Coordinates of C-alpha atoms in Angstrom, one line a residue:
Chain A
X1 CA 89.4 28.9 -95.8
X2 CA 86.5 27.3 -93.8
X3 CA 83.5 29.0 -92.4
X4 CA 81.3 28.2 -89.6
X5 CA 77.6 28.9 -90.5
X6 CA 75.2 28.9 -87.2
X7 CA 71.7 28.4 -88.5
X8 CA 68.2 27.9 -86.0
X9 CA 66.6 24.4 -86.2
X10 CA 63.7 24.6 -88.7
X11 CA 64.9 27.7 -90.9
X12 CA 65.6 27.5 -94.8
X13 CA 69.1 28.2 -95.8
X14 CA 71.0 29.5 -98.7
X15 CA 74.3 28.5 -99.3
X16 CA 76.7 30.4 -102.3
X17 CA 79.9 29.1 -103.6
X18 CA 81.8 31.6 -102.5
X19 CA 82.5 34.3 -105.4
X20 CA 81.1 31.9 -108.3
X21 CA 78.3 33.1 -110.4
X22 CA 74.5 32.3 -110.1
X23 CA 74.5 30.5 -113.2
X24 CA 78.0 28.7 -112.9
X25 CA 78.6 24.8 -112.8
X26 CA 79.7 23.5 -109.5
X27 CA 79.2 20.4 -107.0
X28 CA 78.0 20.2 -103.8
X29 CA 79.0 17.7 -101.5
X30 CA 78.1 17.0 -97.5
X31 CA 80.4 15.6 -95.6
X32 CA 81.8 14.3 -98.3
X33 CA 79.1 13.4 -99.9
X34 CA 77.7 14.4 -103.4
X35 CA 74.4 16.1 -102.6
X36 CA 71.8 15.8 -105.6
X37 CA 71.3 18.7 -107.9
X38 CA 67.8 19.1 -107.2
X39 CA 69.2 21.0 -103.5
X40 CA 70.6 23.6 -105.9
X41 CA 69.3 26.8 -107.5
X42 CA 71.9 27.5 -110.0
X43 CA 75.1 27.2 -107.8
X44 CA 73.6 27.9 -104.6
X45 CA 72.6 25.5 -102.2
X46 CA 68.8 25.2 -100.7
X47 CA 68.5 23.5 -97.5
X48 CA 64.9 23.8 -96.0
X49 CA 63.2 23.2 -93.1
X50 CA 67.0 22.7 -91.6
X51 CA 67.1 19.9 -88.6
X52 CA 70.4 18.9 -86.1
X53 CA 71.4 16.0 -88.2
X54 CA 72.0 18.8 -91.4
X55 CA 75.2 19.9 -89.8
X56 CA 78.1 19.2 -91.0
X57 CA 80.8 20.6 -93.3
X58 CA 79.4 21.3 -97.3
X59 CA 82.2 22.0 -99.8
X60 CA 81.5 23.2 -102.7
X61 CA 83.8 22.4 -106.5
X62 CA 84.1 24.0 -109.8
X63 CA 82.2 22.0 -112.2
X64 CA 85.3 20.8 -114.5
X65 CA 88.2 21.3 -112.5
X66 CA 87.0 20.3 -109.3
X67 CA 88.7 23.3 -107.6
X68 CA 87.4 23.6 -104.0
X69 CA 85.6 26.8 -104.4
X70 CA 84.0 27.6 -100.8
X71 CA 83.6 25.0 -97.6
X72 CA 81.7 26.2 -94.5
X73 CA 80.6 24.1 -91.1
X74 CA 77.1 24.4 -90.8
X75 CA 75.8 24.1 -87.0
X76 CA 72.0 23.5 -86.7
X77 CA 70.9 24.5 -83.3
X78 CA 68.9 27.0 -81.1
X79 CA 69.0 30.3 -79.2
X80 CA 69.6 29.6 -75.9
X81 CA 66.1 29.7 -73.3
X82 CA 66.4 30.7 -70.0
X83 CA 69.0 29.4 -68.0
X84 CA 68.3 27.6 -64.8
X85 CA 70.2 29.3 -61.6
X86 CA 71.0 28.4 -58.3
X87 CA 73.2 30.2 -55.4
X88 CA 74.1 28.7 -52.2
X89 CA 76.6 29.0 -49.2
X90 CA 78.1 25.5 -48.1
X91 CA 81.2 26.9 -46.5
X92 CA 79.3 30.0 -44.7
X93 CA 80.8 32.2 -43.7
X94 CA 83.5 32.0 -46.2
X95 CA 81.5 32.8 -49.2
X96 CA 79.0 31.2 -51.4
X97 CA 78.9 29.6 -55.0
X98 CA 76.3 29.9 -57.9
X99 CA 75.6 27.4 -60.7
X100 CA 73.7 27.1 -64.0
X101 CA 72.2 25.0 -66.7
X102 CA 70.7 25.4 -69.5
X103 CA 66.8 23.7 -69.4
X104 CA 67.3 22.1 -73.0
X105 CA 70.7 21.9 -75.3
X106 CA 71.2 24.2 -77.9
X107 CA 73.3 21.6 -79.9
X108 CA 76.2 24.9 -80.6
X109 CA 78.6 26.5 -78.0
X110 CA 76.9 28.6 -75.5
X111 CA 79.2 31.4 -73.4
X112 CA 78.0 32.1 -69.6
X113 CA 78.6 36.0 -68.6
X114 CA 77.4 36.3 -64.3
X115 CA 77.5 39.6 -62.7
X116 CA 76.7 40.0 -59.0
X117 CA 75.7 43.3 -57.6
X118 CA 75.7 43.7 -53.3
X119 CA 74.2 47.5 -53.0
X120 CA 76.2 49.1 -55.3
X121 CA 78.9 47.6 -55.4
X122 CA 80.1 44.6 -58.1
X123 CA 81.5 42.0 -57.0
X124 CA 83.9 39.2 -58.8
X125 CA 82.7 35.4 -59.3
X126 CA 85.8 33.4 -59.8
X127 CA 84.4 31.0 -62.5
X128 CA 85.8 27.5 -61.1
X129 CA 87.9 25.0 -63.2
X130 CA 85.8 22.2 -62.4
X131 CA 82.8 21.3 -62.5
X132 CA 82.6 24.1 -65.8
X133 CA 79.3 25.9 -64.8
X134 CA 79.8 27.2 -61.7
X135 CA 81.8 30.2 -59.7
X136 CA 82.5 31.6 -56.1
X137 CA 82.3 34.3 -54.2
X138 CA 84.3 35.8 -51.3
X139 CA 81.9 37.7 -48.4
X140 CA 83.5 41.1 -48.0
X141 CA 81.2 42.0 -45.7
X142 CA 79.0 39.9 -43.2
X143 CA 75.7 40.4 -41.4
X144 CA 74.2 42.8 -43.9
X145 CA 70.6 43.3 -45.1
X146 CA 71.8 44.6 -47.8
X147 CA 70.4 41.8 -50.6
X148 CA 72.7 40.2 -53.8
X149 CA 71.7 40.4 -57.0
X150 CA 73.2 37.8 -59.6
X151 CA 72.5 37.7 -62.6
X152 CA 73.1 35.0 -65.4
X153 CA 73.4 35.7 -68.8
X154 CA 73.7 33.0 -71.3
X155 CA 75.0 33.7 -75.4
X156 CA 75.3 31.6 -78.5
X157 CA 75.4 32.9 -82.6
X158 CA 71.8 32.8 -82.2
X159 CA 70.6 34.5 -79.8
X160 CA 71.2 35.3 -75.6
X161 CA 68.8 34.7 -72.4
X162 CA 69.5 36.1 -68.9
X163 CA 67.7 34.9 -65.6
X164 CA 68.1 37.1 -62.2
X165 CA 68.2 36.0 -58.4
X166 CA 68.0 38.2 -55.8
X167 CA 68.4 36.8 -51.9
X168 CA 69.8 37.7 -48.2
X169 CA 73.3 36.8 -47.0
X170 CA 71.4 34.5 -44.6
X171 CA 68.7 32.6 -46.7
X172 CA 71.1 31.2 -48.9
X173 CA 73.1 28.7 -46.2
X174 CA 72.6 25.2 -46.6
X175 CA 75.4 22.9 -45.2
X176 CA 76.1 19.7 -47.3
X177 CA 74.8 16.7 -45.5
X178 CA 76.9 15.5 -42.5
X179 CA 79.9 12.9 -43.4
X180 CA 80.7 9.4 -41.9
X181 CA 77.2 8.5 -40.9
X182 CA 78.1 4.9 -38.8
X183 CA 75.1 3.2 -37.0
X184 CA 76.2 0.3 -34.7
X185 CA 74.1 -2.4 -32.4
X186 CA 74.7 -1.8 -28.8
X187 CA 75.3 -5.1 -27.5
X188 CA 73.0 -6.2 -24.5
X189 CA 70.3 -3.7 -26.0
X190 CA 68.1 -5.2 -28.3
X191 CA 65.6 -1.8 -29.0
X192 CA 69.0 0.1 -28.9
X193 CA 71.0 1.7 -32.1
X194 CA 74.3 4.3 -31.6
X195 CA 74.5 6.5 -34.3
X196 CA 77.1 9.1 -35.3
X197 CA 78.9 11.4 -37.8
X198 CA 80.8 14.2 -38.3
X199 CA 80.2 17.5 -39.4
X200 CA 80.8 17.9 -43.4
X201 CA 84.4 19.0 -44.5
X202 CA 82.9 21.9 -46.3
X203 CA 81.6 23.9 -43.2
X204 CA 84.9 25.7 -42.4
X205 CA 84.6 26.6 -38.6
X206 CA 81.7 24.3 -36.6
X207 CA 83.4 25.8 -33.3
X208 CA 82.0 29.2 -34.3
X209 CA 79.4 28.6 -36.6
X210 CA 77.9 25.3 -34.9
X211 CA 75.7 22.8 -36.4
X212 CA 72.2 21.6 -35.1
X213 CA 71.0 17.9 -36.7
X214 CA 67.9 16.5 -37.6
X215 CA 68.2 12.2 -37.5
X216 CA 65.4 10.2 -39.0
X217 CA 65.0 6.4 -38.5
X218 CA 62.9 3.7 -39.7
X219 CA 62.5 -0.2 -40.1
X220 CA 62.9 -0.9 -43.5
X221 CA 59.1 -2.6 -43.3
X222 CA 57.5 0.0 -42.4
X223 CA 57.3 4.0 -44.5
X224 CA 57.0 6.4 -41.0
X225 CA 60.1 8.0 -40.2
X226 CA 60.4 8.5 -36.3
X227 CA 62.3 12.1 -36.2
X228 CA 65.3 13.5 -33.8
X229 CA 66.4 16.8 -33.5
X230 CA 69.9 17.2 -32.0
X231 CA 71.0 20.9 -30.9
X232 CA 74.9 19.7 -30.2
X233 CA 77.2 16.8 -30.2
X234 CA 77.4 14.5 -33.5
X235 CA 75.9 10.9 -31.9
X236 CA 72.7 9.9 -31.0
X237 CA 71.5 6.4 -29.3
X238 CA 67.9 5.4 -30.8
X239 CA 66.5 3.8 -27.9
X240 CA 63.2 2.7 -29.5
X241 CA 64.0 0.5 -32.1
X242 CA 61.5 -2.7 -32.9
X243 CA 63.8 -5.8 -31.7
X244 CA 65.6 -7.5 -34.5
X245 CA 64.2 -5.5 -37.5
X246 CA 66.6 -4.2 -39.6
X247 CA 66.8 0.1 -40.0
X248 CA 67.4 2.9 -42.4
X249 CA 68.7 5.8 -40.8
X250 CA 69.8 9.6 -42.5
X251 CA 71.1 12.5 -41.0
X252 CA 70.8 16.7 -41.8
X253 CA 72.7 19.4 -40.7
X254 CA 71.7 23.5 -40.3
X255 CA 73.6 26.5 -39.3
X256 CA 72.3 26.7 -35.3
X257 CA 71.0 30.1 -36.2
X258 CA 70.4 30.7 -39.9
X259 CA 69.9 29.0 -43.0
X260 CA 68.4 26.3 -44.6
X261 CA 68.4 22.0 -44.1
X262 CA 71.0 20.3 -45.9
X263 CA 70.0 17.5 -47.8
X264 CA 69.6 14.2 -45.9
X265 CA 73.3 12.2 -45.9
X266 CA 73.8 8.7 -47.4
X267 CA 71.5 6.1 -45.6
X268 CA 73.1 3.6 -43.1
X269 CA 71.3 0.5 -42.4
X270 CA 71.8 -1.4 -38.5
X271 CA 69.5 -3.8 -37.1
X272 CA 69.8 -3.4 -32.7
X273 CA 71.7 -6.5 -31.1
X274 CA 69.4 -9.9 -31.0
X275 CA 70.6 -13.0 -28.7
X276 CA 72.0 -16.1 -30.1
X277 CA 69.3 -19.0 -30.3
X278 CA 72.1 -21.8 -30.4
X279 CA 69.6 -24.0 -28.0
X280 CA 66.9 -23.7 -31.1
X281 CA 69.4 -24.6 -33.8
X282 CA 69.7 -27.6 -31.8
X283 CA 65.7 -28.7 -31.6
X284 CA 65.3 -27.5 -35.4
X285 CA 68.3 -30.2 -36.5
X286 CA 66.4 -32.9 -34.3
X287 CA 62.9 -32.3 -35.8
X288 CA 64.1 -32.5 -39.0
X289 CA 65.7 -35.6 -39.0
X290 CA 62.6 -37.3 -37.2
X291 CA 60.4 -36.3 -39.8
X292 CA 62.8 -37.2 -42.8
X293 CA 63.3 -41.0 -41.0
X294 CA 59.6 -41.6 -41.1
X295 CA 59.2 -41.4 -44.5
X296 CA 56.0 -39.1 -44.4
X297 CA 55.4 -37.6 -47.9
X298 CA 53.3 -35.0 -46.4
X299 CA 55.1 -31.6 -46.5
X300 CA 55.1 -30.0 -43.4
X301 CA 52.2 -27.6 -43.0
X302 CA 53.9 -24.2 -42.4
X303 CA 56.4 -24.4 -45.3
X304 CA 55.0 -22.9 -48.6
X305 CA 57.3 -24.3 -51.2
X306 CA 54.6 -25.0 -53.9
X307 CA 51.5 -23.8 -55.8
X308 CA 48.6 -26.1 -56.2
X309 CA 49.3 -26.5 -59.4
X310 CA 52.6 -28.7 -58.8
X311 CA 50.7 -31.1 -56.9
X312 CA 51.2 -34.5 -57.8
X313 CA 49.3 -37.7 -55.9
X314 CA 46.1 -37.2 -54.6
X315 CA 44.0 -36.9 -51.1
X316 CA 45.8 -36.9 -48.1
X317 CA 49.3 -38.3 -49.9
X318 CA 49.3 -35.5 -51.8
X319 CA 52.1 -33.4 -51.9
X320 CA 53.9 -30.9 -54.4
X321 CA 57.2 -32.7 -56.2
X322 CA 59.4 -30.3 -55.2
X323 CA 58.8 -30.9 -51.2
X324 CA 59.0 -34.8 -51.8
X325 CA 62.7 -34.0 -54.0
X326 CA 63.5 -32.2 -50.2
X327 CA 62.1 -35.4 -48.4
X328 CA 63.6 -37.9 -50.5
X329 CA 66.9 -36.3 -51.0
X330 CA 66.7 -36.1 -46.5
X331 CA 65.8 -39.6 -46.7
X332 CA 68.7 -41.0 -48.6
X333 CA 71.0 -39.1 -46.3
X334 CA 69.7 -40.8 -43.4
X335 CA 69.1 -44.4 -44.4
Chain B
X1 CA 102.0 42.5 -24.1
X2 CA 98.7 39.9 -22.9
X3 CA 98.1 39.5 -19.4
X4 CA 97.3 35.7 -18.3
X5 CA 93.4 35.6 -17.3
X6 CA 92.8 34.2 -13.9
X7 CA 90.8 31.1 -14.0
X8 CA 88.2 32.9 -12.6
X9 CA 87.6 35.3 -14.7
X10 CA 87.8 33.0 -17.3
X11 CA 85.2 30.8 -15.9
X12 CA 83.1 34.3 -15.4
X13 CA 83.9 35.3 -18.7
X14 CA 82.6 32.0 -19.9
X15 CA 79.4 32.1 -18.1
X16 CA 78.5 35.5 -19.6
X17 CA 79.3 34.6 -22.9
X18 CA 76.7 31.9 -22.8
X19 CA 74.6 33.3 -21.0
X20 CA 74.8 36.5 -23.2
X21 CA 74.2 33.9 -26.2
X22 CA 71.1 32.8 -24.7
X23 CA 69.9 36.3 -24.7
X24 CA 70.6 37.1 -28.2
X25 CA 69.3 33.9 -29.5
X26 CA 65.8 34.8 -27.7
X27 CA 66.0 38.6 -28.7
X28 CA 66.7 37.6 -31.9
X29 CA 63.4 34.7 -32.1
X30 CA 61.3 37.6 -30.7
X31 CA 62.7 40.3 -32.6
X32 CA 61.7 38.3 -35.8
X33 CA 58.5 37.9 -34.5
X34 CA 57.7 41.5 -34.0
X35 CA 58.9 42.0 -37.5
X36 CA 56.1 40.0 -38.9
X37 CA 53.6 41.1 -36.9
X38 CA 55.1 45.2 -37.6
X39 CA 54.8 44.5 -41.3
X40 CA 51.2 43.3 -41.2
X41 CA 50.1 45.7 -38.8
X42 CA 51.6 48.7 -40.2
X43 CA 50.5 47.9 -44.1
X44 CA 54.1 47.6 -45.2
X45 CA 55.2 44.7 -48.1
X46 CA 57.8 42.4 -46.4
X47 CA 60.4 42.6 -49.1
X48 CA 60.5 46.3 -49.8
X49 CA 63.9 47.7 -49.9
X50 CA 64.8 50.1 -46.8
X51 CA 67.8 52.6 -47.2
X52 CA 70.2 52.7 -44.7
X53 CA 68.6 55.5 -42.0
X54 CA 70.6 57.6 -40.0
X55 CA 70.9 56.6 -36.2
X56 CA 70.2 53.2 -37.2
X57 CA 73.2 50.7 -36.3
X58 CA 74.3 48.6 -39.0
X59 CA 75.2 45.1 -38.0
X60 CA 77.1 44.6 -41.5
X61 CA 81.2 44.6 -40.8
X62 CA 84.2 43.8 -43.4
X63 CA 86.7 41.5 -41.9
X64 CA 84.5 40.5 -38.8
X65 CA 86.9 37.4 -38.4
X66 CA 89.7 39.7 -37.5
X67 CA 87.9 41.8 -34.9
X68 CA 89.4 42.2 -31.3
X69 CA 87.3 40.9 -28.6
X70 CA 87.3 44.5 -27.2
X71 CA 86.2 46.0 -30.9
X72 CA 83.3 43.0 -30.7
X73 CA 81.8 44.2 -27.3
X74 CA 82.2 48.1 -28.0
X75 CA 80.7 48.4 -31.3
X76 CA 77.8 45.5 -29.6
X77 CA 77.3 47.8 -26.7
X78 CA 76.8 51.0 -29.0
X79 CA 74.6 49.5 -31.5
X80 CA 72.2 48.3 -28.3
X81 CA 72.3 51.6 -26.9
X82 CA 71.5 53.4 -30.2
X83 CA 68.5 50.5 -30.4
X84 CA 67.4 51.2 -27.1
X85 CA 66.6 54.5 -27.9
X86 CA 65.3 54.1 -31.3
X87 CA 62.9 51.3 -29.3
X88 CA 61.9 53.6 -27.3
X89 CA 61.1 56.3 -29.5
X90 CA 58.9 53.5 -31.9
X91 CA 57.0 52.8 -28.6
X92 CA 56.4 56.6 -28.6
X93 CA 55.3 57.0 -31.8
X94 CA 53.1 53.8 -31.6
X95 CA 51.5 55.8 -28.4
X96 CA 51.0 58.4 -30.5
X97 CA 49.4 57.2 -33.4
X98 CA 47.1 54.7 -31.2
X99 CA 46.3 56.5 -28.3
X100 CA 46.6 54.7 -25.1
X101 CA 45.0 51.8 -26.2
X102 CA 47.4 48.4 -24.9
X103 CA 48.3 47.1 -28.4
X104 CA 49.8 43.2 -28.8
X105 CA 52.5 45.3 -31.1
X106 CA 53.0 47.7 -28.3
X107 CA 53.2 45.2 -25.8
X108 CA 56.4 43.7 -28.0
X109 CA 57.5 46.4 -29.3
X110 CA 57.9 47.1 -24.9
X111 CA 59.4 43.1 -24.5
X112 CA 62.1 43.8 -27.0
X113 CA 62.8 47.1 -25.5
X114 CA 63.7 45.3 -22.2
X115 CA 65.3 42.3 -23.6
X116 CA 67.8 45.4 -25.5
X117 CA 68.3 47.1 -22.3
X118 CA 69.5 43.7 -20.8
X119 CA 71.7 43.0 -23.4
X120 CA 73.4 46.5 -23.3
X121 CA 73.7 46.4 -19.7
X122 CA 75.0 42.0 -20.3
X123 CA 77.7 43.6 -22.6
X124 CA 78.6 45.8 -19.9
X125 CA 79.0 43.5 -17.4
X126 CA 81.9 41.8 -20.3
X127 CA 83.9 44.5 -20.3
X128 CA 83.6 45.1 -16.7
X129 CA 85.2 42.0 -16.2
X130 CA 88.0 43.1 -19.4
X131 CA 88.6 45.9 -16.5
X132 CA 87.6 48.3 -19.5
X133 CA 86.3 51.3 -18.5
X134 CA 82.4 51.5 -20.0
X135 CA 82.3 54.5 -22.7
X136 CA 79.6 57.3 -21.7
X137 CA 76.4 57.2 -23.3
X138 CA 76.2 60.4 -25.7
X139 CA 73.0 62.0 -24.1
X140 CA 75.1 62.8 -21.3
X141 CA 76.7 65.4 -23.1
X142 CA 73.5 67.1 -24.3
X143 CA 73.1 68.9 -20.3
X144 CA 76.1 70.7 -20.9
X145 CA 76.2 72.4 -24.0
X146 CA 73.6 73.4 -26.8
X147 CA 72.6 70.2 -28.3
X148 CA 72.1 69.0 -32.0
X149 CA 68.9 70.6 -33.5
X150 CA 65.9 68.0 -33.0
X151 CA 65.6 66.1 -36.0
X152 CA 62.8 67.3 -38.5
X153 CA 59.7 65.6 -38.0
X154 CA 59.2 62.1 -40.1
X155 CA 55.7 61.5 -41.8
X156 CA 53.7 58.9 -40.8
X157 CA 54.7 56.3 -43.9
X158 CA 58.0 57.6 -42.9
X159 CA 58.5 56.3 -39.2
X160 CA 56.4 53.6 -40.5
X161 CA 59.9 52.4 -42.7
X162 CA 61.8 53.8 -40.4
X163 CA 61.0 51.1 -38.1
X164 CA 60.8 48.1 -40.6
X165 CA 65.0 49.6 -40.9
X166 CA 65.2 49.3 -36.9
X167 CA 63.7 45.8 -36.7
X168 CA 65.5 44.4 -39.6
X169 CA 69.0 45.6 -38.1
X170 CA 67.7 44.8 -34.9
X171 CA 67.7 41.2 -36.1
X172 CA 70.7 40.9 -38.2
X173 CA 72.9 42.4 -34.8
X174 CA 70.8 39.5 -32.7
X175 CA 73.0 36.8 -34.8
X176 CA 75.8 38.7 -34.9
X177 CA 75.9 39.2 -31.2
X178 CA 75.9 35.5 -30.7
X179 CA 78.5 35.0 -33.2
X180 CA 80.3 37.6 -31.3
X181 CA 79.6 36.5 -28.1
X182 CA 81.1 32.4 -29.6
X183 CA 84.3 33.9 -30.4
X184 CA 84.7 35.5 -27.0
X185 CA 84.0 32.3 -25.2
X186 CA 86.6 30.6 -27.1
X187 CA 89.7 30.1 -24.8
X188 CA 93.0 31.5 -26.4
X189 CA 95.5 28.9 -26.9
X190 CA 98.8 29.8 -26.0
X191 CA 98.3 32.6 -22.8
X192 CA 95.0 31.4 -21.4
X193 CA 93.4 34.7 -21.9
X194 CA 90.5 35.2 -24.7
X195 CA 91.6 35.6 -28.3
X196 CA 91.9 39.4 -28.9
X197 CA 90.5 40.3 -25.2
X198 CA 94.4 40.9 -24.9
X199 CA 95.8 44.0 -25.6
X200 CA 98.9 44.2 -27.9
X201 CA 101.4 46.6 -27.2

């Protein structure tokens, strides 16, 4: 028959051999290993001072026979603190979910107990299959000033914690970020982006409970996001974006009337429509091929393709080998 | 068994429905207003816990999704009539305790007594148009018969809660009168007429 022993990190522990006497011959082993004698007091075992990597399972055998007298898992961990708590309403007005963590593991299993209260009366939080720490709720009731009252309560072998929240029906909406963000050029229009997306799948009825939108845009050189804030309708055309520089652009949602910001959605990047320059392709091709033929080993002034310090030659032929590799390797195409 | 809605009617019904949201959603922004500047004023902590007073309206409903559109607009029009006269009886009581003196609260407290009065008489004008007739205030029937005793007389910290109650269910019925009024607007989809505007026989 095997135990399980739950024991707090750092305390001293005293292990007996099931029924044997103090004073009887027996072996300990960890794991499956033999653990030295100088553990033992008589036939008990002394762990001090216990840390994580101390559990395991200890057995313990009659001296001469080797009879397996007593075996017990021992599970080093720690009473649980308090847990970390959080209730929101994605899908108002539906209902709303709560979810928990614990701040630091306890290293041994830990059973959640949540109660919510609305006035007087107690409610149910269906705990959900996945993801583990988490349950929903069911409004029986809307539009009340009446406040919730959850609380968490949080157990292991060594000990409980409990956190409270208390909040309004209405304080606790938050949307989850809008879906499908898409940001397109608008051709003809170089300072011109279309945006658009679509409500999130969560919010159950936008025709009733409409959604307002906050859009924020910026080139990717520079930090200041320009701001939008859209009261219907799930598109948007930037009309002052900087010509040819590529953009980052997010997009919130908020219940039109209560609630919270969701968080910002994924980040789309567009840069506005630019025109063609196939006339300078043509002129670039045409310089470079004068300047190859000629043979100068200067390289031109407004590339930077070296450091000083790969200079070779000196005075006014000098020049950095890895321009005169581009120049001769030009050269020998042309000749 | 539904009767089809004339087009015009709808488009009337329509109007008033966004219009009546318009309303609500400015009540509702002042109304929140006056409750901060009530609490600060009147030397009351912002979170404290109000019991449910008598007379007061309460905006919470079970099942609010399954509401007829003629449930939504009586029980709208009863709770503004009940806060009309709870407005006006703060406004008395602020008279009282002030003087005559032209306070910014009672100035409010007066703006959001209007803005109540129009939405009452706005939620009339809906069932007007339902061809509903408009349910009699109760103070009429107070000229005919004995009435109720007067109520006994609140203390001073007393009305003071009282009102935080008022203004906070004041608020709560603000969103759910535009909620209200959203579903209203919607057009049914299979006889033209509003969803639950219709009466089922």
């Amino acid at each position: 028959e095997t135990h399980t022993q739950y024991e707090r990190v750092g305390a001293d522990v005293t292990m007996k051999c099931g029924s044997m006497d103090w004073d009887a011959a027996v072996t300990w082993t960890a794991n499956g290993t033999d653990i030295d004698e100088s553990h033992l007091n008589g036939s008990y075992l002394i762990l001090k001072n216990v840390d994580l990597s101390q559990s395991g399972q200890y057995s313990c055998y009659e001296g001469s026979s080797w009879h397996l007298k007593y075996q017990t898992n021992l599970r080093v961990g720690t009473p649980p603190k308090e847990p970390v708590l959080m209730c929101r309403s994605n899908n108002y007005p539906k209902g709303f979910y709560c979810s928990w963590h614990l701040p630091t593991p306890t290293y041994i299993p830990n059973s959640f107990n949540i109660s919510v209260i609305h006035g007087t009366k107690d409610m149910v939080c269906e705990k959900d299959a996945v993801p583990k720490n988490r349950c929903h709720i069911r409004y029986l009731q809307l539009f009340s000033t009446v406040k919730y009252k959850v609380t968490l309560t949080v157990t292991n072998p060594l000990g409980k914690n409990f956190t409270t929240l208390t909040f309004d029906e209405f304080a606790i909406v938050k949307p989850d970020p809008p879906e499908s963000v898409v940001a397109k050029p608008v051709p003809n229009n170089p300072r011109r982006l279309e945006v658009s997306w679509q409500n999130p799948s969560s919010w159950p009825d936008p025709e009733s409970f409409p959604l307002k939108f906050f859009l924020r845009y910026r080139p990717l050189i520079l930090d200041q996001w320009q701001h939008v804030e859209l009261s219907d309708g799930t598109s948007h055309t930037i009309t002052d974006a900087y010509a040819g520089k590529e953009y980052i652009i997010q997009v919130a949602a908020k219940d039109n009337d209560i609630g919270t910001w969701s968080d910002w959605s994924v980040a789309v990047h567009a840069t506005p429509w630019t025109e063609e320059p196939k006339h300078l392709t043509t002129e670039a091709q045409i310089t470079e091929t004068t300047s190859a033929s000629t043979s100068s080993f200067m390289a031109p002034p407004t590339t930077k393709i070296c450091d000083k310090g790969a200079m070779v030659g000196s005075g006014a032929m000098a020049v950095c080998w890895t321009a005169g590799l581009v120049v001769a390797a030009y050269s020998v195409l042309f000749i | 068994m539904a009767a089809a809605e004339s087009p015009s009617a709808a488009l009337r019904r329509r109007d008033l429905c966004s219009r009546g949201i318009r309303l609500a959603g400015k009540m509702r922004a002042d109304v929140v207003d006056l409750l901060d500047a009530y609490v600060e004023q009147q030397g009351l902590d912002a979170s404290a816990s109000v019991a449910a007073v008598e007379g007061v309206p309460l905006a919470a409903v079970e099942r609010w999704d399954e509401q007829t559109g003629t449930q939504r607009l009586l029980e709208n029009l009863a709770a503004y009539r009940a806060f009309r006269a709870l407005l006006a009886q703060m406004l008395e009581e602020q008279r009282e305790q002030l003087g005559e003196a032209d306070t910014g609260l009672g100035r409010a407290l007066a703006a959001v007594l209007l803005q109540v009065s129009a939405f009452a008489y706005h939620l009339e004008e809906l069932l007007r148009l339902e061809s509903r007739g408009i349910p009699g205030e109760e103070g009429d029937e107070e000229e005919e018969e004995d009435g109720p005793p007067p109520p006994p007389r609140l203390s001073l910290f007393e009305q003071k809660l009282r009102g935080l109650g008022v203004l906070r269910e004041l608020a709560q019925w603000a969103v759910r009168s535009v909620r209200d009024l959203r579903q209203l607007a919607k057009p049914s989809p299979a006889t033209g007429a509003a969803p639950g505007l219709a009466e089922s026989s």
